[in-house]
CSV table of C-alpha atoms and ligand atoms in Angstrom, one decimal:
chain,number,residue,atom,x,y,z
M,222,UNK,CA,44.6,-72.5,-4.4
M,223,UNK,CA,43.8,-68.6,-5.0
M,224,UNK,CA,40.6,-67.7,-3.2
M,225,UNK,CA,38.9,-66.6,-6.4
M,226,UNK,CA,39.5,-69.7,-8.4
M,227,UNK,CA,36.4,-69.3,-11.0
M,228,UNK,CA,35.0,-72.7,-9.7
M,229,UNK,CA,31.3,-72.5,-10.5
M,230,UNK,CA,29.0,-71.2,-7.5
M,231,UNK,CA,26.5,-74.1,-6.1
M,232,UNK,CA,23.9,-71.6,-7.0
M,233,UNK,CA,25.0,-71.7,-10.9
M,234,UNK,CA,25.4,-75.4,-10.6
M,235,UNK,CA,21.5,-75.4,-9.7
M,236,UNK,CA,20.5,-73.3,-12.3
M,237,UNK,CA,22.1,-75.7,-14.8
M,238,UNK,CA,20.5,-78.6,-13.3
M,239,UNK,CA,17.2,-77.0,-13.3
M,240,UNK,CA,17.1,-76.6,-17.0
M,241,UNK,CA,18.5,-80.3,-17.4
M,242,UNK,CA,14.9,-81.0,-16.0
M,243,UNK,CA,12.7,-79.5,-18.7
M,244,UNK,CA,12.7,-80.2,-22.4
M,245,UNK,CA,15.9,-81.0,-23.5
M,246,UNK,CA,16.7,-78.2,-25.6
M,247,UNK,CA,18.3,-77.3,-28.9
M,248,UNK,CA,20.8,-74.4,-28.9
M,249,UNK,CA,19.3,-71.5,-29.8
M,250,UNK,CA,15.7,-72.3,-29.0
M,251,UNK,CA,12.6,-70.4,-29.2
M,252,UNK,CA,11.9,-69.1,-25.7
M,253,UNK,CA,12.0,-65.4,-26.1
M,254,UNK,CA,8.5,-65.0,-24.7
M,255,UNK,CA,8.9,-62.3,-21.7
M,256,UNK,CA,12.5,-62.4,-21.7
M,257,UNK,CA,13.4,-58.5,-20.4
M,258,UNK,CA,16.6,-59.2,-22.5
M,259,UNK,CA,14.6,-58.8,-25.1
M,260,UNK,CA,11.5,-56.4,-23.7
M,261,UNK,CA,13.4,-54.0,-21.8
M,262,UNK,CA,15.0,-51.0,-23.2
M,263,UNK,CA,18.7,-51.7,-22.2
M,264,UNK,CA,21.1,-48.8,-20.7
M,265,UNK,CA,23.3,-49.2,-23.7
M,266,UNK,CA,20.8,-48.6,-25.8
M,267,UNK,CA,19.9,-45.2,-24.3
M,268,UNK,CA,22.8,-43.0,-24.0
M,269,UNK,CA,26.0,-42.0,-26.0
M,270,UNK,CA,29.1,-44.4,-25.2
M,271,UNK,CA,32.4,-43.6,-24.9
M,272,UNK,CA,34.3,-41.8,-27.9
M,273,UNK,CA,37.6,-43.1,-29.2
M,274,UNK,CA,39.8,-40.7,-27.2
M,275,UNK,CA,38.2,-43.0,-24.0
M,276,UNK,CA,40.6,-46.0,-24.5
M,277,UNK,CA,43.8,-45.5,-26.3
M,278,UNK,CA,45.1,-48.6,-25.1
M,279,UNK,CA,42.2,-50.9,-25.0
M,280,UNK,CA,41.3,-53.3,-22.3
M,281,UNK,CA,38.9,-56.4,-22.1
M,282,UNK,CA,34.9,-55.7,-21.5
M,283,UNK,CA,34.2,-55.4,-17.6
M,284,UNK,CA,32.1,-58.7,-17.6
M,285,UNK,CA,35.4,-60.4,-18.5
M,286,UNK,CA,37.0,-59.2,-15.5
M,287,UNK,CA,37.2,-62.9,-13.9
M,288,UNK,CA,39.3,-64.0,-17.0
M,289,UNK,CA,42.6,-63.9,-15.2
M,290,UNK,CA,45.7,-65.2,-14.7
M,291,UNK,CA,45.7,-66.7,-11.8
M,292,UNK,CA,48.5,-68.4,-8.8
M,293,UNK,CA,48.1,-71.3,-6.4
M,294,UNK,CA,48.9,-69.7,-2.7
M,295,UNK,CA,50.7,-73.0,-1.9
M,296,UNK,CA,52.9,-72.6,-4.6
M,297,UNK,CA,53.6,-68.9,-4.1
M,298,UNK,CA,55.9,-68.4,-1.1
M,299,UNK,CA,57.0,-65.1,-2.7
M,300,UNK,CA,55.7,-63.4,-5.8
M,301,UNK,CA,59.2,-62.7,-7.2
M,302,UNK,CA,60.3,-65.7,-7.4
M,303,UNK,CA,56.9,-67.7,-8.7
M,304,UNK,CA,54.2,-68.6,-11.1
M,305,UNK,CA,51.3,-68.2,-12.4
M,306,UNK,CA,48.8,-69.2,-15.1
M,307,UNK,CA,46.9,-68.9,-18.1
M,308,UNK,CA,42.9,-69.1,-17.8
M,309,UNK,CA,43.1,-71.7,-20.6
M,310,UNK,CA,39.2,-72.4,-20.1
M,311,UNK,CA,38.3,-69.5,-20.8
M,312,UNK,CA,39.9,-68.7,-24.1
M,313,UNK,CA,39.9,-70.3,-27.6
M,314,UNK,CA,41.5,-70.8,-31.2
M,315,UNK,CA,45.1,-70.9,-30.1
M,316,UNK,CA,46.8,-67.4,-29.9
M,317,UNK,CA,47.2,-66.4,-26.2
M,318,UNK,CA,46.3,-63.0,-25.6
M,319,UNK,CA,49.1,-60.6,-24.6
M,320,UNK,CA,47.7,-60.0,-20.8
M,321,UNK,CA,47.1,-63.8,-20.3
M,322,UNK,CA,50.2,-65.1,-21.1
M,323,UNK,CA,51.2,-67.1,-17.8
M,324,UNK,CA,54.5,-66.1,-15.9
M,325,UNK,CA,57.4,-67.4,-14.6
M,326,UNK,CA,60.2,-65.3,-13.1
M,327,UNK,CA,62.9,-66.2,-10.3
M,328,UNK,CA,63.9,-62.1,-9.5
M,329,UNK,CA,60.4,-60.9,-10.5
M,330,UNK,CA,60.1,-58.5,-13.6
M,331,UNK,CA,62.7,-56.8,-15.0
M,332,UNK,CA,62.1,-52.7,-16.4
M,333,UNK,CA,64.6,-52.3,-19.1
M,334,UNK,CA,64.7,-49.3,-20.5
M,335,UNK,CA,65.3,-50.6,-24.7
M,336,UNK,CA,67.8,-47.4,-25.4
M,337,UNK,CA,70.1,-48.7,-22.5
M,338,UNK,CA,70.1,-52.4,-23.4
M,339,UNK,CA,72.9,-54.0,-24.7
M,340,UNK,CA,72.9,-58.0,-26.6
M,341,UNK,CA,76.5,-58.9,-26.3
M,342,UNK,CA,77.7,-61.9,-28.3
M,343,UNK,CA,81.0,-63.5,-26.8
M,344,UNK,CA,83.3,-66.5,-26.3
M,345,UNK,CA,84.4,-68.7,-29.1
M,346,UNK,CA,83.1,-66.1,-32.0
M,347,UNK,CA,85.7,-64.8,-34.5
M,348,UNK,CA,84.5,-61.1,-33.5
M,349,UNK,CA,82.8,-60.7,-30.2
M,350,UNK,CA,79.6,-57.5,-30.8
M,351,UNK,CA,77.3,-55.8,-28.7
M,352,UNK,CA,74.1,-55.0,-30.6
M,353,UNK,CA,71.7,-52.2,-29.5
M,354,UNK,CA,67.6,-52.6,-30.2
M,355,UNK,CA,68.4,-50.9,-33.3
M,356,UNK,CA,70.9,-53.0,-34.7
M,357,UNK,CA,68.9,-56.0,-34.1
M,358,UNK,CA,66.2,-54.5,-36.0
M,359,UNK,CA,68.6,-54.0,-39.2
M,360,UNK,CA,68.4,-58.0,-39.6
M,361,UNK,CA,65.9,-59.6,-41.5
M,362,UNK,CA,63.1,-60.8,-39.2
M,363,UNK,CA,60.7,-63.5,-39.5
M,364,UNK,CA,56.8,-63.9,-37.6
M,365,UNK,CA,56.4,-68.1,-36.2
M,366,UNK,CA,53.7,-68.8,-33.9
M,367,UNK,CA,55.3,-70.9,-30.9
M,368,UNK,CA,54.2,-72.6,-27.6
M,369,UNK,CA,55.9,-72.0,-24.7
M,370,UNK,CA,55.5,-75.1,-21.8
M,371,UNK,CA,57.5,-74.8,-18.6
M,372,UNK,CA,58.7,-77.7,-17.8
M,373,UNK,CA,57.2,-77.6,-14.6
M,374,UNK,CA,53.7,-77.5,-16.1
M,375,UNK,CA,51.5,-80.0,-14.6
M,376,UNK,CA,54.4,-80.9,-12.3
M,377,UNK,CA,51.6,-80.8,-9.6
M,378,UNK,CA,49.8,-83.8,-11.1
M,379,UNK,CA,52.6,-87.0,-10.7
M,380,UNK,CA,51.7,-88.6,-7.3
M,381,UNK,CA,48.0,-87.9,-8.6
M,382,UNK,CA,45.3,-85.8,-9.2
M,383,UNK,CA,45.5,-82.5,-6.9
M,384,UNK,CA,44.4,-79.2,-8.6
M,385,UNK,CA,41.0,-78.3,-9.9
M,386,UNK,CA,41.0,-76.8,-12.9
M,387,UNK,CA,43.0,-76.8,-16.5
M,388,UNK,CA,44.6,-72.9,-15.7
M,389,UNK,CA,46.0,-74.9,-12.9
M,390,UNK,CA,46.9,-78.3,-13.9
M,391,UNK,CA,48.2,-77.2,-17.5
M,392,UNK,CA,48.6,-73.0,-17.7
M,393,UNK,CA,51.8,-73.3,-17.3
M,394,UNK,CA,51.4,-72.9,-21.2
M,395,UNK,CA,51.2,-69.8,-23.6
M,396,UNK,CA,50.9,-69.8,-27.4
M,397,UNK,CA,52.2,-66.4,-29.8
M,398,UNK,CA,53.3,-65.3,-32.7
M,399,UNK,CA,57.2,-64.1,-32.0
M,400,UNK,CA,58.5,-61.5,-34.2
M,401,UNK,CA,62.1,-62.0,-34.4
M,402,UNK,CA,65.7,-62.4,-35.9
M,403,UNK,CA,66.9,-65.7,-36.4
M,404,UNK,CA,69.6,-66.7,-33.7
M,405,UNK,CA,71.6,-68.2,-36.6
M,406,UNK,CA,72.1,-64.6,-38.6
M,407,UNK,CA,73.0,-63.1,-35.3
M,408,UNK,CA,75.7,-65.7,-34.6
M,409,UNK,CA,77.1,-65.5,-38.2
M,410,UNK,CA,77.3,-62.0,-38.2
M,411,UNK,CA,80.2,-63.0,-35.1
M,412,UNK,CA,81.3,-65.6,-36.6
M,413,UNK,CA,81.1,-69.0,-34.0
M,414,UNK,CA,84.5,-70.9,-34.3
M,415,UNK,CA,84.6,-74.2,-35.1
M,416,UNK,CA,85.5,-75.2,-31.7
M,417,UNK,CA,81.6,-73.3,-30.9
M,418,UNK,CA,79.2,-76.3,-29.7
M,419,UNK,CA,77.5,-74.7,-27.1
M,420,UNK,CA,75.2,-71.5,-26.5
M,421,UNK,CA,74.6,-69.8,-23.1
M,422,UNK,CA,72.0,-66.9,-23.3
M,423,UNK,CA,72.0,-65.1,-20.5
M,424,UNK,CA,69.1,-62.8,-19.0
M,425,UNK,CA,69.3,-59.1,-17.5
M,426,UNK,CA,67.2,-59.6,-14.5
M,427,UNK,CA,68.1,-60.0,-10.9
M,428,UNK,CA,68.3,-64.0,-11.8
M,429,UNK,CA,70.5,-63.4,-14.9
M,430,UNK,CA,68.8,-66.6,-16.0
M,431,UNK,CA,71.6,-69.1,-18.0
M,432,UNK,CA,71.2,-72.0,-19.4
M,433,UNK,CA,73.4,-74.2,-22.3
M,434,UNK,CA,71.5,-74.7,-26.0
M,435,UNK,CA,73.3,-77.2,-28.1
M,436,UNK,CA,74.4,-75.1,-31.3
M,437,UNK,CA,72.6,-77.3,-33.9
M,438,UNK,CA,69.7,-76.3,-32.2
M,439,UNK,CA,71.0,-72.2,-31.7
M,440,UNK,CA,71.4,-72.6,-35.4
M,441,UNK,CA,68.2,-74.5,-36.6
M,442,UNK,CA,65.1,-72.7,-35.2
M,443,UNK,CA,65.8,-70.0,-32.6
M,444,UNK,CA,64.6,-66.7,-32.3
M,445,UNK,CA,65.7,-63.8,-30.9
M,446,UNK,CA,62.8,-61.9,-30.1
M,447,UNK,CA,61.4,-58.2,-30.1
M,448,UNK,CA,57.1,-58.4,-30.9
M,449,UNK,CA,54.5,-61.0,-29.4
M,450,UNK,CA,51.4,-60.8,-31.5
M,451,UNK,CA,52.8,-58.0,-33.2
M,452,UNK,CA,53.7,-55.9,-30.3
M,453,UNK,CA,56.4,-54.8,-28.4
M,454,UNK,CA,56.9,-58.1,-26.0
M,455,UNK,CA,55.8,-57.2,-22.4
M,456,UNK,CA,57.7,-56.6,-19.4
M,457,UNK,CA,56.6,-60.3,-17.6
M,458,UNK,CA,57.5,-62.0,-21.1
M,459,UNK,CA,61.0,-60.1,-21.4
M,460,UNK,CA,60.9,-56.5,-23.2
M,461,UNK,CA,62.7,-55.6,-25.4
M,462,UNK,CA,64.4,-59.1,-26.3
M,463,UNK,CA,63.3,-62.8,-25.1
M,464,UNK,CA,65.3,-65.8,-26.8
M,465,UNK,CA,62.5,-68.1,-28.4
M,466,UNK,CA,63.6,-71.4,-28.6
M,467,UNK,CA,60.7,-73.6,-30.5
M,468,UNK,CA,59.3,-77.1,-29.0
M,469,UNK,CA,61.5,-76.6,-25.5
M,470,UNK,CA,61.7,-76.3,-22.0
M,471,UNK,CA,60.2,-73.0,-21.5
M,472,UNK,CA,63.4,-72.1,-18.8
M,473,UNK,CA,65.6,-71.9,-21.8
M,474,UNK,CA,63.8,-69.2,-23.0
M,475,UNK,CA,65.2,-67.1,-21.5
M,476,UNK,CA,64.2,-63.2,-20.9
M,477,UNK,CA,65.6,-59.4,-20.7
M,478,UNK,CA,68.5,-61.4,-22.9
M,479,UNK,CA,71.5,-59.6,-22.7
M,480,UNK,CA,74.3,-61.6,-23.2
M,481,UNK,CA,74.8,-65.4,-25.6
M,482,UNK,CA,78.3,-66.6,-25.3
M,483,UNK,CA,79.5,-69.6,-27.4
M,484,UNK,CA,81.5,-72.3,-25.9
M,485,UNK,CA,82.5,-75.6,-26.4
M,486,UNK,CA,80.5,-77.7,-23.7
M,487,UNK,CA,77.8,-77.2,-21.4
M,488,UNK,CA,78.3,-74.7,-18.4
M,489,UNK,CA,76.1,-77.1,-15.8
M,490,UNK,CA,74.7,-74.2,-14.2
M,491,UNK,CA,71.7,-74.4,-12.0
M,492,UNK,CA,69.0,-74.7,-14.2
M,493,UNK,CA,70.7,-77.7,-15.7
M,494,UNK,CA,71.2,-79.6,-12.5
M,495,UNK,CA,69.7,-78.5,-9.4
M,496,UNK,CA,66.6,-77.9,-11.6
M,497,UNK,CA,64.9,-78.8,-14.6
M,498,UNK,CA,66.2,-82.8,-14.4
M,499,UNK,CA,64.1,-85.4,-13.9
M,500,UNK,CA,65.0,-87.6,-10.9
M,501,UNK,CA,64.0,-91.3,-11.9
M,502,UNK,CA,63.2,-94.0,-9.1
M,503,UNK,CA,66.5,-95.7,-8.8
M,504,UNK,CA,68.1,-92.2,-8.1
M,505,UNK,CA,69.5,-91.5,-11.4
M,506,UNK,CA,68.6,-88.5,-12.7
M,507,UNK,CA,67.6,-87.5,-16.5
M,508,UNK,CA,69.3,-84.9,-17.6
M,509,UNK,CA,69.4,-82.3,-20.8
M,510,UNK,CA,65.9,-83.4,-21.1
M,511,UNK,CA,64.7,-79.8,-23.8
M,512,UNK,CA,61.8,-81.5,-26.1
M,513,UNK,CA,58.3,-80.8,-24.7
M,514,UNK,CA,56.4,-84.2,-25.3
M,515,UNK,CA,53.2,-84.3,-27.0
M,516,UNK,CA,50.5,-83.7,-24.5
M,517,UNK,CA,46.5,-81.9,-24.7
M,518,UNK,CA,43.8,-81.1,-22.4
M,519,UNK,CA,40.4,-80.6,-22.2
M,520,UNK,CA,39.5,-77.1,-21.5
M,521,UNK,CA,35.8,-77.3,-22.0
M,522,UNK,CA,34.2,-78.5,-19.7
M,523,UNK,CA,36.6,-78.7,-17.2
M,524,UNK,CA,36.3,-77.8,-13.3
M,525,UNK,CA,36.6,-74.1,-13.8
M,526,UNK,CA,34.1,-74.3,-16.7
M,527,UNK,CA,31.0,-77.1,-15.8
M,528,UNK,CA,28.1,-77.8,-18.6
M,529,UNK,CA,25.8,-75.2,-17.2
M,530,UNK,CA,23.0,-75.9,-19.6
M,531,UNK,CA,21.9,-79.7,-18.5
M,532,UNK,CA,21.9,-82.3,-21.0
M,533,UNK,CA,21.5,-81.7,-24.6
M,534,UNK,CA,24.1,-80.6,-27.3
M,535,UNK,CA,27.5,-79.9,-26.2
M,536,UNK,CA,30.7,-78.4,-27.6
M,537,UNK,CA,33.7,-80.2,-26.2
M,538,UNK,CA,37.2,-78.1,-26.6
M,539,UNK,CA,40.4,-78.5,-26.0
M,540,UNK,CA,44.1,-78.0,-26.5
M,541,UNK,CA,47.3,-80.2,-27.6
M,542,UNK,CA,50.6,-79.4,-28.7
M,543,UNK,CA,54.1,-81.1,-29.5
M,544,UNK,CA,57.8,-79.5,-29.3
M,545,UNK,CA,58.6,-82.2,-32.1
M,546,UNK,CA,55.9,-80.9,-34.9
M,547,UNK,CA,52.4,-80.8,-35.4
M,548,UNK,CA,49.1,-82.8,-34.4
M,549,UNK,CA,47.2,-84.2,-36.9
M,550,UNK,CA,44.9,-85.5,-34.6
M,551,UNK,CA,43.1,-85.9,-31.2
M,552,UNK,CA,41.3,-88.6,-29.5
M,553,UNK,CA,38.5,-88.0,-27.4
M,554,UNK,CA,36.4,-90.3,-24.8
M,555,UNK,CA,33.6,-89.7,-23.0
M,556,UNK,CA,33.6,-93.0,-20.8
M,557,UNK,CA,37.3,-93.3,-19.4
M,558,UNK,CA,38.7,-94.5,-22.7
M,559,UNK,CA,36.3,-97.5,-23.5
M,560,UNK,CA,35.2,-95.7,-26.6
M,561,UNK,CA,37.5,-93.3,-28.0
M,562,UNK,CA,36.4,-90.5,-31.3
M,563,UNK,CA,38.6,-88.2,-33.1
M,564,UNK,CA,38.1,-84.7,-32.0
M,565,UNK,CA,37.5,-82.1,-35.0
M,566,UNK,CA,41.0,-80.4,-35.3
M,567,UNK,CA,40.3,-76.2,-36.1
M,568,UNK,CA,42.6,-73.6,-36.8
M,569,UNK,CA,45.8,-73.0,-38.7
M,570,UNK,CA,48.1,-76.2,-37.7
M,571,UNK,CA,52.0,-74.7,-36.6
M,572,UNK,CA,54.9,-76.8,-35.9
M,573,UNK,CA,56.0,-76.2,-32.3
M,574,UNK,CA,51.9,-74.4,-31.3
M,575,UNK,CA,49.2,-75.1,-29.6
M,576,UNK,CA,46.3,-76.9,-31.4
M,577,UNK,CA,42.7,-76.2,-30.9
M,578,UNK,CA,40.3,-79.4,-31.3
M,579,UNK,CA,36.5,-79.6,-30.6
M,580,UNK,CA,34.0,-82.8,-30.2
M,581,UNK,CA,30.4,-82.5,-30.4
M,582,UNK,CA,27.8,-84.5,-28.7
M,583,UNK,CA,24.5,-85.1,-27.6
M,584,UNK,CA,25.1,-85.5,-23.5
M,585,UNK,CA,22.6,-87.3,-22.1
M,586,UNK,CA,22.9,-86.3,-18.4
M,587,UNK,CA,25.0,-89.2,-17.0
M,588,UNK,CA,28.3,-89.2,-15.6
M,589,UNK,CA,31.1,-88.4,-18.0
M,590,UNK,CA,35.0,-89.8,-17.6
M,591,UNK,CA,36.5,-87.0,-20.0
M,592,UNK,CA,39.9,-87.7,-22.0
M,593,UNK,CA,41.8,-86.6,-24.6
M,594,UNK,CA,44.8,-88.0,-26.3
M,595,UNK,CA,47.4,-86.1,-28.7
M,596,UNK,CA,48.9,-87.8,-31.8
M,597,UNK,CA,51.9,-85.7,-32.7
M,598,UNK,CA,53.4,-85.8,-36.6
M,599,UNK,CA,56.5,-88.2,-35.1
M,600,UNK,CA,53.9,-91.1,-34.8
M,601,UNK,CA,54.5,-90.5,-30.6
M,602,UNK,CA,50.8,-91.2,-28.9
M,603,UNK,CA,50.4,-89.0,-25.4
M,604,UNK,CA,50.8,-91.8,-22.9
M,605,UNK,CA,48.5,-92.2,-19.5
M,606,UNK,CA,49.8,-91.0,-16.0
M,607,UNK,CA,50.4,-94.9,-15.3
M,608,UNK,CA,52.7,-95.7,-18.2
M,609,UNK,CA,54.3,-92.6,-17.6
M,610,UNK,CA,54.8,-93.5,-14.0
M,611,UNK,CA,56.1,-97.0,-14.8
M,612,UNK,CA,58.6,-95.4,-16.7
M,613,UNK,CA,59.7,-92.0,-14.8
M,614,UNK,CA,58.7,-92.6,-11.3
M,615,UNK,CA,57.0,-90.4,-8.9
M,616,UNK,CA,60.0,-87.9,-8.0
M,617,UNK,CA,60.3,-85.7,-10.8
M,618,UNK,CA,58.1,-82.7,-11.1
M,619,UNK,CA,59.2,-82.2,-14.7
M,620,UNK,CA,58.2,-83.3,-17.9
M,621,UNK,CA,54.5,-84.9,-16.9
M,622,UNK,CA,52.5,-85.1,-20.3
M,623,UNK,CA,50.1,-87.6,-19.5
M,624,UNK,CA,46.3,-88.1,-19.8
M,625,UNK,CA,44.3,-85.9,-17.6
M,626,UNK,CA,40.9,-86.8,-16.8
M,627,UNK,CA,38.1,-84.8,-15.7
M,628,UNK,CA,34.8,-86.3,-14.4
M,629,UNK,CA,31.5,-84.9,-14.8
M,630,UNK,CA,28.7,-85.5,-12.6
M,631,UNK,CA,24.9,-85.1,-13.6
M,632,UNK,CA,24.8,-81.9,-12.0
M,633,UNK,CA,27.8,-80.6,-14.8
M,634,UNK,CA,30.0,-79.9,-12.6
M,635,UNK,CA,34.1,-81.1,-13.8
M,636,UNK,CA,36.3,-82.5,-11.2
M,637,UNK,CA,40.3,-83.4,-11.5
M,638,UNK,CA,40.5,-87.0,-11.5
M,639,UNK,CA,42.7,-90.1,-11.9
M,640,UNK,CA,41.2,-93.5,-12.8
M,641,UNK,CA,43.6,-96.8,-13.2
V,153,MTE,N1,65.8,-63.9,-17.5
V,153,MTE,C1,64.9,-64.8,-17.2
V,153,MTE,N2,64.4,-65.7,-18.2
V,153,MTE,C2,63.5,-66.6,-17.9
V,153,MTE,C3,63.1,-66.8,-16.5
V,153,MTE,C4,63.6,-65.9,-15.5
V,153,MTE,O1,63.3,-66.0,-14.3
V,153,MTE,N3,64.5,-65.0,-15.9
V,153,MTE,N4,62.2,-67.9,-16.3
V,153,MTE,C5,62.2,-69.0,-17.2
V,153,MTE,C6,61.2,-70.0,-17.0
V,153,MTE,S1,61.4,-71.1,-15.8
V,153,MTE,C7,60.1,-70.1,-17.8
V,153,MTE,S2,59.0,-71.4,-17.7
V,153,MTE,C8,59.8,-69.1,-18.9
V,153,MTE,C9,58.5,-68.4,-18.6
V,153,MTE,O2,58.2,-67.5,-19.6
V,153,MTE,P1,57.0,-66.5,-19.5
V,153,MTE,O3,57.1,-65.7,-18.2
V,153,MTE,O4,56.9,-65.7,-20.7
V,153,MTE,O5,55.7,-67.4,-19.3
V,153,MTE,O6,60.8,-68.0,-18.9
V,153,MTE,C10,62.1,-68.5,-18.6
V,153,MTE,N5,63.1,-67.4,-18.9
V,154,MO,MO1,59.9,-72.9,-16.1
């Protein structure tokens, strides 16, 4: 794990168990006597601050600085061809901001210039085209908030519990508003033949990234992509043009897409075999698996975020998506799943996005066993590791949407944690 992995410092442990010890207090209590935050003239408030020509492009305070993304060292044998994270602890409501969107990239990231790159559409299409940024921006375009999940995310987490912290165990997750033409208007305009069953976009990096998309699904929801949160997509998330394809695998969306050819099966390549398939215990091996299950996580507390200020009244948050519709609700326990609550859903509810839910309580200082459980519009309940396991196995790294559980100790401090 990274050096710097925002795991609390013993000393800020103490400090929270220090004021567990005296009253147990209310947030937002009276003890402003003497408090130099409040006596002392601050430097802020003293001289001029910067004018508006200081930050034309503008950046995060400097006492966010730790908020991060982040990679695991064991998981990064080369930087180009890796991963890493989104700090989802330290974020809330459900948009991912621009800069903390996590990455994934096999040949590292691409600089395309926009006025030298091409989107070709060829194979079974009654007239093959080759559109330039400008062309795709004379189609009507449409704004949808979408999670992206690699499929790989929490892939860490089968044989049991193993990295501390939610940017580890479930960053592999970003959430934003794609502006975008429709895939479908795009594939009209070349007309797909009737023979057309199967779509392979195709990336311009060094990996020229392919992968086969049914065409009911090419057809249904897809996006081809130009603005994330209402600008220009960045380099590590594909500028100018990522394919957005809503609910799945995030490998198939794929990046710097310069090329979709239509054909009339799969192309098997080897994102389709070698990776991304799910190797069962008796050696057969699941295949085509797209839909992201319904899955959520506790972000708050969680080992990169303890309860610093001792027992008393907490805000629980946390996270939970579906790649099959929406969640109309969360379950929460505090105990290991004797005693489950619903969690307090917040925030404009998307097909295909994240979710933000909260649960308040009263902690009384004891140990905590820390749960949540997604309900996703289909009916389908997020299953624990163990009846995943019975089902799937231990070889697959893919596809791992089961219960995490953190446990807290007295002190607040969250640990990753498996109980049976
Ligand atoms: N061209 C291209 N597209 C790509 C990839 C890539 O390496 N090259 N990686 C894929 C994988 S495995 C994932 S999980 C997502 C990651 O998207 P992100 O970097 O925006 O998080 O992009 C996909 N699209
Ligand atoms: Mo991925």
């Amino acid at each position: 794990m990274s050096s710097s992995n925002g795991n609390p410092t013993r000393r800020n442990v103490l400090r929270g168990a220090l004021a567990a010890g005296g009253a147990v207090m209310t947030a937002g209590a009276a003890r402003a006597a003497g408090d130099p935050a409040i006596t002392e003239i601050q430097t802020w408030n003293q001289a001029l601050g910067d004018g508006v020509d200081a930050r034309p492009y503008g950046t995060p305070s400097e006492f966010e600085a730790h908020v991060k993304r982040r990679n695991v060292e064991w998981l990064t044998a080369d930087p180009v061809s890796s991963v890493n994270f989104t700090p989802l602890h330290e974020l809330d409501g459900i948009i991912t901001p621009n800069g903390l969107c996590f990455e994934r990239h096999h040949a590292g990231i691409a600089e395309v210039d926009p006025a030298k790159h091409r989107l070709m559409i060829n194979g079974l299409v009654d007239t093959p085209l080759v559109f330039t940024m400008q062309d795709i921006l004379r189609f009507p375009r449409e704004n949808r908030v979408y999670f992206l999940e690699c499929a790989a995310n929490s892939g860490m987490e089968w044989r049991g519990s193993q990295l501390n912290g939610c940017q580890f165990t479930h960053g592999m997750i970003h959430n934003v508003m794609y502006t975008g033409v429709p895939l479908r208007l795009l594939l009209e305009e070349a007309g797909v033949k009737t023979s057309g069953k199967w779509v392979m976009p195709e990336g311009a990096d060094a990996s020229a990234m392919t992968r086969s998309i049914p065409m009911e699904k090419a057809l249904d929801d897809c996006l081809v992509a130009f603005k994330m949160n209402g600008e220009a997509l960045r380099p590590e998330q594909g500028y100018p043009l990522r394919l957005v394809v809503p609910g799945w695998e995030g490998n198939m969306w794929v990046k710097w897409l310069r090329r979709l050819e239509v054909g009339d099966q799969p192309w098997h390549h080897r994102e389709e075999t070698s990776k991304y398939t799910d190797l069962l215990a008796d050696g057969q091996a699941r295949r085509f698996t797209w839909e992201m299950d319904a899955k959520s996580v506790i972000t708050n507390p969680s080992p990169q975020a303890p309860i610093l200020h001792g027992a008393g009244h907490t805000v629980l948050s946390g996270l939970a998506w579906s790649g099959r519709g929406t969640i109309p609700r969360v379950d929460v326990t505090l105990d290991g799943g004797n005693s489950w609550h619903a969690a307090r859903m917040s925030g404009p509810s998307f097909e295909k996005s994240l979710h933000r839910f909260y649960y308040e309580f009263d902690w009384d200082g004891s140990p905590l066993l820390l749960q949540s459980r997604a309900h996703d519009s289909t009916g389908y309940v997020q299953p624990t590791k163990d009846q995943l396991r019975e089902v799937r196995g231990v070889n697959s790294i893919y596809h791992n949407n089961g219960i995490q559980t953190w446990h807290v100790s007295e002190s607040g401090v969250a640990e990753n944690v498996e109980i049976s």
